[in-house]
Phi, psi and omega in degrees: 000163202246138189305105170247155178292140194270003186250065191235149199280159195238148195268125215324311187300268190316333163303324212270339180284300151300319194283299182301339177274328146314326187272327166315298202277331168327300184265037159080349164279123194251129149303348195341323191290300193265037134277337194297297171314307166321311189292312164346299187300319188299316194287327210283287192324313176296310176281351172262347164096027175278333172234177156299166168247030153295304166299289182320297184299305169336294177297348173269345207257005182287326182250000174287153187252356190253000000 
């Protein structure tokens, strides 16, 4: 995989997203769903040119819980 800057901006909604499943899964609630929905957001941001799909794979594979 190709080296990227991890300092890149994430878009308010999928950060906000990220954060609450996190905090979900911290506290022992599996979430599946509303991973799906990240990814989904992750896939919609890549085709809209808001993230690389580079970024994107980086947040998944950085933030997943399942």
């Amino acid at each position: 995989m190709e080296q990227i800057n991890e300092e890149f901006n994430v878009p308010h909604y999928i950060f906000e997203g990220i954060i609450e499943y996190v905090e979900l899964t911290a506290k022992g609630y599996c979430k599946c769903m509303k991973w799906e929905n990240i990814k989904s957001l992750l896939n919609l941001a890549v085709v809209n040119k808001r993230l690389s799909k580079q970024q994107a794979d980086y947040l998944k594979e950085k933030f997943c819980r399942e």
